[in-house]
Each structure stands twice: as C-alpha cells, then as structure tokens.
CSV table of C-alpha atoms in Angstrom, one decimal:
chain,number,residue,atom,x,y,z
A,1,UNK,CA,-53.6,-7.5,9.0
A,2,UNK,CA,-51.3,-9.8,7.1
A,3,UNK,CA,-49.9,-6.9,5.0
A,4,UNK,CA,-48.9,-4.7,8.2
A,5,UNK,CA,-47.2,-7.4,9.7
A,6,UNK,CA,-45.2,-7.6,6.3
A,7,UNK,CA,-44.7,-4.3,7.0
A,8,UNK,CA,-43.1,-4.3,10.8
A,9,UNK,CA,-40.8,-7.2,9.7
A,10,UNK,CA,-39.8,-4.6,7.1
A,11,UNK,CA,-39.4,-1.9,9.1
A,12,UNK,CA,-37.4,-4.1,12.4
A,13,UNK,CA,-34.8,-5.6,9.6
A,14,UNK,CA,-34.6,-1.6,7.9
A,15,UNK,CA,-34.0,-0.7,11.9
A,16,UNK,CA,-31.2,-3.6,12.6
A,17,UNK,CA,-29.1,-2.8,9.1
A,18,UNK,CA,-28.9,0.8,10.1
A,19,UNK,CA,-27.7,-0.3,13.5
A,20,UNK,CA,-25.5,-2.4,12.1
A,21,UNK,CA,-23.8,0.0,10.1
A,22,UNK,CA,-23.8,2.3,13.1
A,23,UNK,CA,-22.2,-0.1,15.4
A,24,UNK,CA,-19.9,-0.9,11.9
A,25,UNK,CA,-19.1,3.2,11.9
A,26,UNK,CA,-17.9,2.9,16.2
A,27,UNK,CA,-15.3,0.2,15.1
A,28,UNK,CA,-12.1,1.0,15.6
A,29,UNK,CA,-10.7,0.0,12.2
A,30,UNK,CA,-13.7,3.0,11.1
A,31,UNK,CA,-11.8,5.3,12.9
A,32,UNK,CA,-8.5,4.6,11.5
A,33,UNK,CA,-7.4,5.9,7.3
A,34,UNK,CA,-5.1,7.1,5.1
A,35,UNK,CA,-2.3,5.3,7.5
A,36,UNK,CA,-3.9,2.1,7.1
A,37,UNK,CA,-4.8,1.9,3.6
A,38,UNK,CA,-1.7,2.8,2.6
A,39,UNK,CA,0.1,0.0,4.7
A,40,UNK,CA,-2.1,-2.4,3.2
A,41,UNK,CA,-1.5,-1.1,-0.3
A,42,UNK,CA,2.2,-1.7,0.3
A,43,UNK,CA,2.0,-5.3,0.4
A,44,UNK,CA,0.1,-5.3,-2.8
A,45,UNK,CA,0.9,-8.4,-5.2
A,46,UNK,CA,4.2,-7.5,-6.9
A,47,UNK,CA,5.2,-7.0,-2.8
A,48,UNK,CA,4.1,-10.5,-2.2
A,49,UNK,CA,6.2,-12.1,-4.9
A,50,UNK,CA,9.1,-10.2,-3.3
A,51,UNK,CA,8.5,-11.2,0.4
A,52,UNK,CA,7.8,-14.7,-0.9
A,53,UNK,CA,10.7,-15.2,-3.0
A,54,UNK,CA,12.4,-14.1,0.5
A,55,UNK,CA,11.1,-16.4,2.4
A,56,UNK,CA,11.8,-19.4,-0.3
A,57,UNK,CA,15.2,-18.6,-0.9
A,58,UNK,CA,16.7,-17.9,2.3
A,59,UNK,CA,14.4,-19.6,4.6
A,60,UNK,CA,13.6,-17.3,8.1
A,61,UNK,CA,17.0,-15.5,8.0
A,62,UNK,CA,15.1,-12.8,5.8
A,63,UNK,CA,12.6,-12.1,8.9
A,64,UNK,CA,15.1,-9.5,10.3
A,65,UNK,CA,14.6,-7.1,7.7
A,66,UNK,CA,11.0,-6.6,9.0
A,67,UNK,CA,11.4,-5.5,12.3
A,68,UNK,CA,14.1,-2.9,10.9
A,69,UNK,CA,12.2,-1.6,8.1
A,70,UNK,CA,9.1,-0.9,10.3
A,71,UNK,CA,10.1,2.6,12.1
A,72,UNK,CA,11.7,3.6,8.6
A,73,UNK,CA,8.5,3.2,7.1
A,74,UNK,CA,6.7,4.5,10.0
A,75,UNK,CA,8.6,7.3,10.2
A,76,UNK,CA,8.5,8.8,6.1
A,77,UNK,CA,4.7,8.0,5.6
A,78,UNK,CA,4.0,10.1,9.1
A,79,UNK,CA,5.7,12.7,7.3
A,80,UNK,CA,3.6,13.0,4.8
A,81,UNK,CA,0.7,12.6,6.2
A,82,UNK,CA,1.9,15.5,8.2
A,83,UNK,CA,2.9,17.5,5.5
A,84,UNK,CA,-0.6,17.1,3.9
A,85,UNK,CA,-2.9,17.4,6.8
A,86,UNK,CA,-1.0,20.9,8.1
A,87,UNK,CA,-0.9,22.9,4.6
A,88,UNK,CA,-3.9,21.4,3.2
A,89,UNK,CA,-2.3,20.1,0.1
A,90,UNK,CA,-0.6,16.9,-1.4
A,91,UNK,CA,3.1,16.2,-1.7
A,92,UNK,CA,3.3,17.0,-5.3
A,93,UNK,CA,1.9,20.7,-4.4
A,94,UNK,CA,4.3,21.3,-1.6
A,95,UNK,CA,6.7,20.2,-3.7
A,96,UNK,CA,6.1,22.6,-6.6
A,97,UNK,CA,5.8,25.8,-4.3
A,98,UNK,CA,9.2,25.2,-2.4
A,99,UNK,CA,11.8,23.7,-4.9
A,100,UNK,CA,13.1,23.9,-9.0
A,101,UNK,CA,10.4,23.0,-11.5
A,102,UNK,CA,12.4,20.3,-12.6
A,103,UNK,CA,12.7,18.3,-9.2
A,104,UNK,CA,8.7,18.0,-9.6
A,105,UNK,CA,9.0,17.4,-13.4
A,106,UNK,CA,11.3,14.5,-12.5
A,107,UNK,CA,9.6,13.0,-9.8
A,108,UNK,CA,6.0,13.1,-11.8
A,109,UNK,CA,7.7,11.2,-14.9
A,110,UNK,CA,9.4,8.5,-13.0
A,111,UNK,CA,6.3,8.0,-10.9
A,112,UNK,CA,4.0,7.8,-13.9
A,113,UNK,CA,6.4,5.3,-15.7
A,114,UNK,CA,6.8,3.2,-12.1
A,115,UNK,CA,3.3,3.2,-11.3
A,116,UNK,CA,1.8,2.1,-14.5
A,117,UNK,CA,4.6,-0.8,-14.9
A,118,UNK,CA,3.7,-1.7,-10.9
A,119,UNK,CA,-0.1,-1.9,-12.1
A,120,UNK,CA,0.8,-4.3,-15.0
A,121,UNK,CA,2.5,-6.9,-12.7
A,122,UNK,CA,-0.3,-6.6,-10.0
A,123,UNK,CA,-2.8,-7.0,-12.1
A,124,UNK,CA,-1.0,-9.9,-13.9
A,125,UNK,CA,-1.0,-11.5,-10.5
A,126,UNK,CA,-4.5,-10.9,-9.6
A,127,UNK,CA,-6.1,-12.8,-12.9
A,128,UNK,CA,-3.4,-15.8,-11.9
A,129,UNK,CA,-4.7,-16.3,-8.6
A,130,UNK,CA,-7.9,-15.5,-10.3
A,131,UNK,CA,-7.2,-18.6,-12.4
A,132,UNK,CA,-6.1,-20.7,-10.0
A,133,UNK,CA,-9.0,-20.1,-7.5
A,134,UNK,CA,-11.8,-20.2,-10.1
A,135,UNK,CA,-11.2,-21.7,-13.4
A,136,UNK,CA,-11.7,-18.7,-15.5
A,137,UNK,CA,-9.8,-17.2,-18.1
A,138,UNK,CA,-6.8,-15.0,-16.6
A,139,UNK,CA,-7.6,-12.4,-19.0
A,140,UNK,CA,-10.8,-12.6,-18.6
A,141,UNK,CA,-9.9,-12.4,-14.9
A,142,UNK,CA,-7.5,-9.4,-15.1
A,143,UNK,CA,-9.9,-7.3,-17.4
A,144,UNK,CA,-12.7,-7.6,-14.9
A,145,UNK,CA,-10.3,-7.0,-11.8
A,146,UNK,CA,-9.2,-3.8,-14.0
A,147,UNK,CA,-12.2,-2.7,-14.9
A,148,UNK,CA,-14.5,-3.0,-11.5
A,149,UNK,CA,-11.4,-1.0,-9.5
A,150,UNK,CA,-11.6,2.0,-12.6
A,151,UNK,CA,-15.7,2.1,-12.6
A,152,UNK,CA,-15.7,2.2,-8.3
A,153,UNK,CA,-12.4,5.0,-8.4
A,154,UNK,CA,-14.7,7.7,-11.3
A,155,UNK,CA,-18.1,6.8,-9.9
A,156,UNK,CA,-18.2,5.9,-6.0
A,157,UNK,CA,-17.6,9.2,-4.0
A,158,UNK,CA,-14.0,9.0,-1.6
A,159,UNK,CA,-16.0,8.9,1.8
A,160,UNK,CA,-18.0,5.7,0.8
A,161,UNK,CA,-14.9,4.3,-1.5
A,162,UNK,CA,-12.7,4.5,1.2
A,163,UNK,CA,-15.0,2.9,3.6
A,164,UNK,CA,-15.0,-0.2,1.0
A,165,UNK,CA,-11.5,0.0,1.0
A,166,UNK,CA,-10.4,-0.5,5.2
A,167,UNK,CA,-13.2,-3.2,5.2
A,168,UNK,CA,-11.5,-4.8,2.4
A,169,UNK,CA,-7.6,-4.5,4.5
A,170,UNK,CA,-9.0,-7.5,6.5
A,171,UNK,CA,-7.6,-10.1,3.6
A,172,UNK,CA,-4.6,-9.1,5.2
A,173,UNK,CA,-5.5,-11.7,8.1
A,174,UNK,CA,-5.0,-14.5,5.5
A,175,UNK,CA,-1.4,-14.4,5.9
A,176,UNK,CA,-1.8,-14.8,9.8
A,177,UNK,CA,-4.3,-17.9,9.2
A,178,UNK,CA,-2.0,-19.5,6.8
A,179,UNK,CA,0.2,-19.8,10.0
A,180,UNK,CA,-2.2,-21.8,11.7
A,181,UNK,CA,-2.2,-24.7,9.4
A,182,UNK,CA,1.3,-25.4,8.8
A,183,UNK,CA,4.4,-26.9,11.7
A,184,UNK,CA,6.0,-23.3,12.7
A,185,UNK,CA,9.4,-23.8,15.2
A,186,UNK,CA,8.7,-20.6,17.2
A,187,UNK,CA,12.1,-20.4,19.1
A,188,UNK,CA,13.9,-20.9,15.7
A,189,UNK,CA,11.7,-18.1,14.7
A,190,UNK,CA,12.7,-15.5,17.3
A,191,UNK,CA,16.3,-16.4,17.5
A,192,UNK,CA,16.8,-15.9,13.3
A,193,UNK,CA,14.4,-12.8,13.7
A,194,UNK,CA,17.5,-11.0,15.6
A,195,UNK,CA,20.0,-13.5,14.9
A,196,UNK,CA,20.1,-14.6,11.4
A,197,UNK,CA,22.9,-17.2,9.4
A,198,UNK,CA,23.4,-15.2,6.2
A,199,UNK,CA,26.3,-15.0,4.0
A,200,UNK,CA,26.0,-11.0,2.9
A,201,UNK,CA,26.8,-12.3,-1.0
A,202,UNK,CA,25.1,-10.7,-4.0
A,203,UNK,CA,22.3,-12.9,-3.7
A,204,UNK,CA,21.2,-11.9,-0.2
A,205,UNK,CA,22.3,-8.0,-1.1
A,206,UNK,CA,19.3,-8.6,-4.1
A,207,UNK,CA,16.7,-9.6,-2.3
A,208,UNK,CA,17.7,-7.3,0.7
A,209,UNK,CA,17.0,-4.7,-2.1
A,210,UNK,CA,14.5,-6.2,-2.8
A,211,UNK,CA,12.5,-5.9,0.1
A,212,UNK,CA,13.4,-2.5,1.7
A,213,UNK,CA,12.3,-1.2,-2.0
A,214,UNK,CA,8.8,-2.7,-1.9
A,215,UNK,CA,8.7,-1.6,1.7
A,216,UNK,CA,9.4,2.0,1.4
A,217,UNK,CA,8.2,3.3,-2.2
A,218,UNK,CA,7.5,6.5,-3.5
A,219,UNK,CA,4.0,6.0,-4.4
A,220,UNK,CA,2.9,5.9,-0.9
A,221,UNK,CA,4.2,8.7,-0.1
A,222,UNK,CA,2.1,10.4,-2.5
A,223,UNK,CA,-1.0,9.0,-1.4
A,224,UNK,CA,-1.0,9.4,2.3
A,225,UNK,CA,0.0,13.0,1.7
A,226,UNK,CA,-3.2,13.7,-0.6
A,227,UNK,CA,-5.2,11.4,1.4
A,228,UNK,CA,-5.3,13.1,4.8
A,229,UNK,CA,-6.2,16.0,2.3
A,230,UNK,CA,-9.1,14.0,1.3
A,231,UNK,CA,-10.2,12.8,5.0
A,232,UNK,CA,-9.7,17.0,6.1
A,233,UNK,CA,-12.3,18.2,3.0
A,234,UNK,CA,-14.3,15.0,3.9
A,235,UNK,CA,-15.0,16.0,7.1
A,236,UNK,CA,-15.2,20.0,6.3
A,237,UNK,CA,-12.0,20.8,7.9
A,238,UNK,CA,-9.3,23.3,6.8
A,239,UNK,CA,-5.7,23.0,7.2
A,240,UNK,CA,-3.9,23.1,11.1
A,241,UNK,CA,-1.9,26.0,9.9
A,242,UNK,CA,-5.3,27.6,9.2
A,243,UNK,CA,-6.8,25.8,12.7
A,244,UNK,CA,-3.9,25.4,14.9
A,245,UNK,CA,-6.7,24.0,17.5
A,246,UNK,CA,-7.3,21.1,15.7
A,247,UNK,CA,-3.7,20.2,15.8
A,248,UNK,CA,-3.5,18.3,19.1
A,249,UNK,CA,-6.2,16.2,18.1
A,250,UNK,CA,-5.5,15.7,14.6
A,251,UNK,CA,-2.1,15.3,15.2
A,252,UNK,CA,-2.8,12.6,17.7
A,253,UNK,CA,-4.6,10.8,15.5
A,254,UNK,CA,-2.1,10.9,12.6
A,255,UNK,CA,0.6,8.8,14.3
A,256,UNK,CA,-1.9,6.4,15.6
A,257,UNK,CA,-3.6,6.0,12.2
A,258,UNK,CA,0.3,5.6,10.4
A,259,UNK,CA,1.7,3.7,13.4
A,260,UNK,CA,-0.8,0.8,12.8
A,261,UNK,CA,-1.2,0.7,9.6
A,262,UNK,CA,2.7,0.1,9.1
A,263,UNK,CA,2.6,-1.9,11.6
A,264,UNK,CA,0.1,-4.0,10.3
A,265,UNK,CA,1.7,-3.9,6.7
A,266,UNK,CA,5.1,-4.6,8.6
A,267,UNK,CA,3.7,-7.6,10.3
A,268,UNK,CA,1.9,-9.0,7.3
A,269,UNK,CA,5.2,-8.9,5.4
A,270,UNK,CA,6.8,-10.9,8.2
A,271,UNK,CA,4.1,-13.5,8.1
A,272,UNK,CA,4.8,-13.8,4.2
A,273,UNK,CA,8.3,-14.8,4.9
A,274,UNK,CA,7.4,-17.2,7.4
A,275,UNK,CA,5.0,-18.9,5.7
A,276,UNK,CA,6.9,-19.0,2.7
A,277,UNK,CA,10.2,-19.8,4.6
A,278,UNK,CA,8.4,-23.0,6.4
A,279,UNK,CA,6.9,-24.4,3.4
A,280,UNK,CA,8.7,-24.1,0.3
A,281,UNK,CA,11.7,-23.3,1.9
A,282,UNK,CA,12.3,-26.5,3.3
A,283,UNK,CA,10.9,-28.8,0.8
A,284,UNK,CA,13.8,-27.4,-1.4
A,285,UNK,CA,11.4,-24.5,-3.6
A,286,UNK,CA,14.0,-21.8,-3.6
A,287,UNK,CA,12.7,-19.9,-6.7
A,288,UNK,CA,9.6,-18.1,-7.1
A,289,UNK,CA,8.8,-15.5,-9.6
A,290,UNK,CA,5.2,-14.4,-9.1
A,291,UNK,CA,2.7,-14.3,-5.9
A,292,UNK,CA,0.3,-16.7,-7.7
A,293,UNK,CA,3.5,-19.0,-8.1
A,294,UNK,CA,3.6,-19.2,-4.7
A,295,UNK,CA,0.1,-19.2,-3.6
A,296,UNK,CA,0.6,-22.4,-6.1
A,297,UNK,CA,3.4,-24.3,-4.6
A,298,UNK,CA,1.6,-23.9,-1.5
A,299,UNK,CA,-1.2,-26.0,-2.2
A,300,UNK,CA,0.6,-29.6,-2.1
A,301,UNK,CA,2.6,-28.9,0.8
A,302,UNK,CA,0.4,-26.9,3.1
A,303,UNK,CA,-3.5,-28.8,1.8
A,304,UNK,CA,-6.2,-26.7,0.1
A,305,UNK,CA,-7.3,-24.5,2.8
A,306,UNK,CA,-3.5,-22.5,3.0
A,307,UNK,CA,-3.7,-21.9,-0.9
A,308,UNK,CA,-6.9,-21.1,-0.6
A,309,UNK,CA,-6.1,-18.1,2.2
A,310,UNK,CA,-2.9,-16.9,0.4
A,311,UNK,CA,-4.3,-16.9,-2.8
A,312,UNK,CA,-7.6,-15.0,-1.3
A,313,UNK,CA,-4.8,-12.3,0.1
A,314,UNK,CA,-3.3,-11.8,-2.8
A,315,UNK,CA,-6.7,-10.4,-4.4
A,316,UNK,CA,-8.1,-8.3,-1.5
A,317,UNK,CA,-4.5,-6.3,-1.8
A,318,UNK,CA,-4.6,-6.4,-5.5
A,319,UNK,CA,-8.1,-4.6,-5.0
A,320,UNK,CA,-6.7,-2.2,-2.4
A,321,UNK,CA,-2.8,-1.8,-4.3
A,322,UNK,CA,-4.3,-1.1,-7.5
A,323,UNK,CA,-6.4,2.5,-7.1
A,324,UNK,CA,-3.4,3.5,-4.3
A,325,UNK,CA,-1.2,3.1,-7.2
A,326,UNK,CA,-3.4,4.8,-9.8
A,327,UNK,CA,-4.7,7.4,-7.4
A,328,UNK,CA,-1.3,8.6,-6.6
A,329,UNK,CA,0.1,8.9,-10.0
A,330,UNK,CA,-3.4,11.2,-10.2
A,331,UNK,CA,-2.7,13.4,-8.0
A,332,UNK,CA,1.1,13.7,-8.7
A,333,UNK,CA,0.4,15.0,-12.0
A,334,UNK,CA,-2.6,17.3,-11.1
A,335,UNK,CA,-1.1,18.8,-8.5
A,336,UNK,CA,1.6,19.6,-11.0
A,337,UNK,CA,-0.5,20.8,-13.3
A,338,UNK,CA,-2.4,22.7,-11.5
A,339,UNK,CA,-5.9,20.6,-12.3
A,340,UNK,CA,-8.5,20.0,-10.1
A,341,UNK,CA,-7.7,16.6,-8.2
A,342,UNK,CA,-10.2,14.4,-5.5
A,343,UNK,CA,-11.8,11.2,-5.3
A,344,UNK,CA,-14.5,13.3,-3.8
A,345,UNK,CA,-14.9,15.6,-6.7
A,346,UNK,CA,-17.3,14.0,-9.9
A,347,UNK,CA,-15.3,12.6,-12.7
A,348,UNK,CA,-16.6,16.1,-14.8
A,349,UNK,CA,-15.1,17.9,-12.6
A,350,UNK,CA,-11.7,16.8,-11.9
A,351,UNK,CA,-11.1,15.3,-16.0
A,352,UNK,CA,-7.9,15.2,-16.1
A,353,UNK,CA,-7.1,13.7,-12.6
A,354,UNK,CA,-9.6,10.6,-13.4
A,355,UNK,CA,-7.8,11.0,-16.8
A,356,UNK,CA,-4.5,9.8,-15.5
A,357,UNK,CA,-5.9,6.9,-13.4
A,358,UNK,CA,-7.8,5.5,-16.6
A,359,UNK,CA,-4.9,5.8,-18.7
A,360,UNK,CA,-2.6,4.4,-16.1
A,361,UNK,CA,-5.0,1.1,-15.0
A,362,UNK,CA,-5.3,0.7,-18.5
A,363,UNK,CA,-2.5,1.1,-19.7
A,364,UNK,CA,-1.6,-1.9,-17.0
A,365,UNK,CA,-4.2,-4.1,-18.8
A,366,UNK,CA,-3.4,-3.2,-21.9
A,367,UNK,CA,0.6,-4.7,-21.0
A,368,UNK,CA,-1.2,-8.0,-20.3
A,369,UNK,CA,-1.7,-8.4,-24.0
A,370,UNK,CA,1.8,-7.2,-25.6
A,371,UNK,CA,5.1,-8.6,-25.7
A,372,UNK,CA,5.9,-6.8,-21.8
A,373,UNK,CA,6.6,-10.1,-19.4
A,374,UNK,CA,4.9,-8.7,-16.2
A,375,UNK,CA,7.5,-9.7,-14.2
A,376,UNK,CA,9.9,-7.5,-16.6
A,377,UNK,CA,7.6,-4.5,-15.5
A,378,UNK,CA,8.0,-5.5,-11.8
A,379,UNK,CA,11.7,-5.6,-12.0
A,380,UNK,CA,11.9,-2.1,-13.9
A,381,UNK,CA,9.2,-0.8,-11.8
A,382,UNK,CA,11.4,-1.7,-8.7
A,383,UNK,CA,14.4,0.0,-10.3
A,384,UNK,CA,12.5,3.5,-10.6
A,385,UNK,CA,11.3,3.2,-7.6
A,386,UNK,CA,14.5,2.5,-5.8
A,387,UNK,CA,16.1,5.3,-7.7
A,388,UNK,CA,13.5,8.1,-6.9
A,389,UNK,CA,12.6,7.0,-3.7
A,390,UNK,CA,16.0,8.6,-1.9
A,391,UNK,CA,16.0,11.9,-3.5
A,392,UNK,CA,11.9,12.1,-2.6
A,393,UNK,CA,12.8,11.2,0.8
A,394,UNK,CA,15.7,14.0,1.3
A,395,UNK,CA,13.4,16.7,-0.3
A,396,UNK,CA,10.0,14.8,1.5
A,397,UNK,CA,12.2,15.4,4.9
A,398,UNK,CA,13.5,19.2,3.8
A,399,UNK,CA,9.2,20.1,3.1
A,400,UNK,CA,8.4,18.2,6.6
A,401,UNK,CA,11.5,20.2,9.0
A,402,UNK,CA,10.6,23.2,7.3
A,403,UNK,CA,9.2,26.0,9.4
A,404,UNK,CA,8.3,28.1,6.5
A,405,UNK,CA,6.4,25.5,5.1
A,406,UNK,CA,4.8,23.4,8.2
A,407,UNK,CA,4.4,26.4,10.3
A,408,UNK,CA,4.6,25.2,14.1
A,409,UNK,CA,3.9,21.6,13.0
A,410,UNK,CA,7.3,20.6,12.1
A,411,UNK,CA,8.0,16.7,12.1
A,412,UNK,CA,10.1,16.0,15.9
A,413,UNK,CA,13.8,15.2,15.6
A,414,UNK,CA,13.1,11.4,16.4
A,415,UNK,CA,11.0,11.0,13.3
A,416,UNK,CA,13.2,13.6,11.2
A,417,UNK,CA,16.2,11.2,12.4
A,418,UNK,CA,14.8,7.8,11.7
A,419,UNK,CA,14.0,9.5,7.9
A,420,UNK,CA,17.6,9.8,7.4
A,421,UNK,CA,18.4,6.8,8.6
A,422,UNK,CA,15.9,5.6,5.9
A,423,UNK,CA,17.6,7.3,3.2
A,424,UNK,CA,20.8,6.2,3.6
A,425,UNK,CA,19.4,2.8,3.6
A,426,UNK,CA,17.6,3.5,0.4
A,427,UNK,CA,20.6,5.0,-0.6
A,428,UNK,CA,22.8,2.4,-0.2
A,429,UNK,CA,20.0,-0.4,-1.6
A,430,UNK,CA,20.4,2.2,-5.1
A,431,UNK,CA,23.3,1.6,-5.8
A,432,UNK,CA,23.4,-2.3,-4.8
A,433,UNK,CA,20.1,-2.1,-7.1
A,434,UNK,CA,22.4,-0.5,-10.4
A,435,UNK,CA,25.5,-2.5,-9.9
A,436,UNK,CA,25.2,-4.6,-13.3
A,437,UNK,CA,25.9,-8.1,-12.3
C-alpha cells in the first residue's frame, strides 16, 4: 500500500514537470529565436562597459543614440536573417558563391582576429563580476565561465542549447530592476532622449563611436544568418526558394522574432545609460573602463541590491555573448572552407567547425594569463569591427536586394533604405574611429 502511494506521488510530480515544460514550450519568448538571441548577445560585457562609460561620462545626453540606432540595427540583422532562411545557407556561404574570393578571405580573418579579442575582454569581465559577487578567484572564475560555455557548445544539441540560451536572455531584466531602486527625473529623461546638451568635441565623437560600433557588429550578422539556418534544419524545413509556401509564414515570423529582439537589446542598452547616467554620473564618476568597474561603483551609491542586479546581468550576457561570438567565427570559417558546420551536428562530425570555437574561447582564456590588457583587446576588437562592419554591410545589402540570389524574397526598399542609412553611419563612425588623436 505504502509503496504504491510512493508511486502515484511519483507519477502526479513526473505528470506536473512535463506540463510545465509544455506550458514552458506555449510561451511566447519559446516562440521567438535567432532575432532574440542575437539582440541579447549584442549587449554582451565589453557592450556594457561601453554603454556604461556613456552613461558616466556624459550623463543622459547619450540616451539619443538608442532610439536612432534601433531601426539601423533592426533593419541589417533582418537581412540576414533573410538571406539565411530563403537560400538555406549562412552569410559566409552566400558570400563566397556571389563575390571575389578575397572579399570572403578578408572578412573571415578580421572576424576571427575581432572575435577572439571580443571573447578575451568578455570573459575578463565575467570572472570580475564573478569576483566581486562571490569571493572566488577571477581566474578561477573566468576558466570555469570558459569552460562550461565550450563543454555545453560540442556536447548539448542546438534545439535544447538554444532553449538554455532564450531562458537565460531574461538577465537582461536586471537592467530594468536596477531602475527601480535608484531617484530617476523622468521628464529630464524624455526631453534629453530627443533633446540632448552636447558639445559634438572629440570626446562625444569617441564614445558616439563607441556605441553605434558595439550596436551594430559584424559578428551578428554572421550568426543570425546561420541561425535561422539552424532553426529551418531544426524543424525539417528546406529553404523558401525551395518552399515558396512557407514564405508568408516564415517571413512573418522573421521580422517579429528580429524586431523584438533588437528592440529588447535596444532598450536594455538605454537602461545601461540611464542607470549609469543617474548614479555615477552625478556623484562626479565620469571614467569607467570595465562592466565589473561599474557594477562596482554602483554598489555605494545605489545599496547592495542594484550591484547585485547589474553585476548578475553582466554574467547571464557573458553566458549568452560568448558562444554567439564563438559560434559565428565557426561558421564563418566553415562555410569558407567548405566544412561541415551546425550546432546540431556531433562534434565528430562537424571537427573543424567545433575546432574554431575551441581555439577561439580558448584562445580568449588563454589572453587572461599573458601580457594582453583585456581592455587593449576590447579597444582593438572595436577597431576591426568598425572597420569591417561597412564593407559587410554594403555587400550584406548587395546579397539581400539580389534577385538572383534571394529569388522572390528580396529585402523591401524600407529595410534596403534604412541599411544604407546604416552604413553611412558606420561609415562615417570608421573614420572618426582611425583619426589618430
């Protein structure tokens, strides 16, 4: 008697998880993706530090560049996405079949050099915070940080992984939170959101840079491209120019899922400024070099529990930043190559793609322990970004308005528009970037 009651308690909590997960699989956040995950992964840790030092230096007359950098962003990563979900194949493979050798050859290298260096500085950050929050070593920190994100990338298949991965987007709220427990003046807010006091000097040019270069990087692009490549194989699907059926639907569902997820990412960014602006701003902390720096300062001006939030942030994006950025180096250079590429696919069969994001995270670790200041790989990372980021974009926009490529799913003239008005931005924040001084 005893021992089949033991059994229906068994069997009634075995019944409620699986109907928890179901009711977990009918969220809405389940039913968004790539678009997501890859606004999250832009306000990784090194994206932090920028938005923060924003935010400390100038106070809320950075908040502007938000609202302005959200349809840019919007409109580049919905390109890809589109580009990858109506031939089937990643950015790096459309790039290959429609332009020079060397344009791919070029792109690759800087990617690879810009991703690995972005990986040492989030990394860095990540075993900071760890520090801070727990006591332990920041090696010690980084090297398990490093190490987890590797094991779960080879060994957990992409259709769980990336289930991990939108659950693990919600540390993004921490930013929002931190809100609640400082003094915000919300009409000074909106009226510097769209009417700002800035002197356009160098100093406000730098971090202007700064920010639209974080914002719109070429990394992303690669991984929302190969992702909705992922999501099509997940779900047994072939390519729209193979199903033009599917298109309404998919399509559909590729602006919402890029929409929000920039949006998200767009909003989080502004609430890093904000909080930033309205504590260390005004108590005269105009210079911060590192997110865990300013998770730091936070702590005697805003109490314990806003520290506490930031500094949590900073690692659920770390977790989420670090694969993005290893993942899309991976299938960059596959692509290339030819190899066989997929976070689906078993690490035996795709060698040298889980190749590239071993050497590449550690390679990242292995810059903890050498004479490399992360925040030197941060600023050089930035550079290469900012300098491959507007020829990507031209030739990302060429491959997306393209009939001969895209078929009948060609990117509209609004989003084809709003990518060139993105690229003479990131043209123009190039050459701000390289002027020595």
């Amino acid at each position: 008697m005893q021992s089949s009651e033991k059994g229906g308690k068994k069997r009634r909590a075995a019944n409620a998880f699986l109907a928890l997960l179901g009711r977990l699989k009918e969220h809405p956040l389940a039913r968004l993706g790539p678009g997501l995950i890859t606004g999250v992964a832009d306000d990784d840790p090194s994206g932090i530090a920028t938005y923060s030092q924003a935010g400390a230096q100038f106070g809320l007359n950075m908040l502007w560049t938000m609202p302005l950098a959200y349809p840019l962003m919007a409109a580049i990563q919905i390109m890809c996405a589109q580009i990858g979900r109506a031939t089937g194949k990643g950015l790096a493979a459309n790039i290959k079949t429609t332009f020079p050798p060397i344009v791919l050859k070029g792109v690759v290298l800087l990617l690879l050099i810009a991703n690995t260096l972005n990986i040492a500085a989030d990394v860095a950050a990540m075993g900071e915070v760890a520090e801070l929050v727990s006591g332990f070593d920041r090696h010690l920190m980084t090297a398990v940080f490093v190490i987890g994100t590797l094991l779960l990338q080879i060994f957990v298949p992409y259709h769980r992984y990336v289930f991990f991965l939108k659950w693990l987007t919600l540390s993004l709220l921490a930013y929002a939170a931190v809100l609640f427990t400082v003094q915000v003046p919300w009409g000074e807010v909106a009226l510097r959101t769209v009417w700002p006091k800035l002197t356009l000097n160098f100093s406000a040019a730098t971090v202007v840079v700064g920010i639209f270069g974080t914002t719109i990087s070429p990394y992303l692009f690669f991984w929302q491209a190969s992702e909705e490549v992922e999501d099509m194989h997940a779900k047994r699907g072939v390519s729209l120019l193979q199903d033009p059926n599917a298109a309404p639907a998919e399509l559909r569902r590729l602006q919402w899922d890029t929409w929000s997820g920039m949006l998200y990412s767009d909003i989080t960014a502004y609430f890093i400024i904000l909080a930033t602006a309205v504590t260390l701003n005004v108590s005269g902390i105009t210079d911060i070099e590192t997110a865990a720096q300013a998770a730091s300062a936070l702590r005697p001006l805003a109490g314990d529990f806003a520290f506490l939030l930031f500094a949590l942030g900073i690692l659920g994006v770390g977790l989420i930043g670090v694969p993005v950025l290893a993942g899309s180096a991976a299938y960059a250079l596959a692509e290339a190559m030819g190899w066989q590429s997929g976070l689906e696919r078993k690490a035996q069969d795709a060698r040298g793609f889980y190749g590239v994001i071993a050497v590449s995270v550690l390679a990242g670790l292995f810059i903890q322990y050498s004479p490399i200041s992360p925040m030197k790989a941060l600023f050089w990372s930035a550079v290469i970004n900012g300098v491959v980021a507007v020829p990507l974009m031209v030739v990302i926009i060429l491959i997306a308005s393209r009939n001969s490529v895209m078929g009948a799913f060609t990117s509209s003239w609004q989003i084809i528009t709003l990518g060139w008005i993105g690229t003479a931005i990131m043209g123009l924040a190039a050459v701000l970037m390289l002027i020595p001084g």
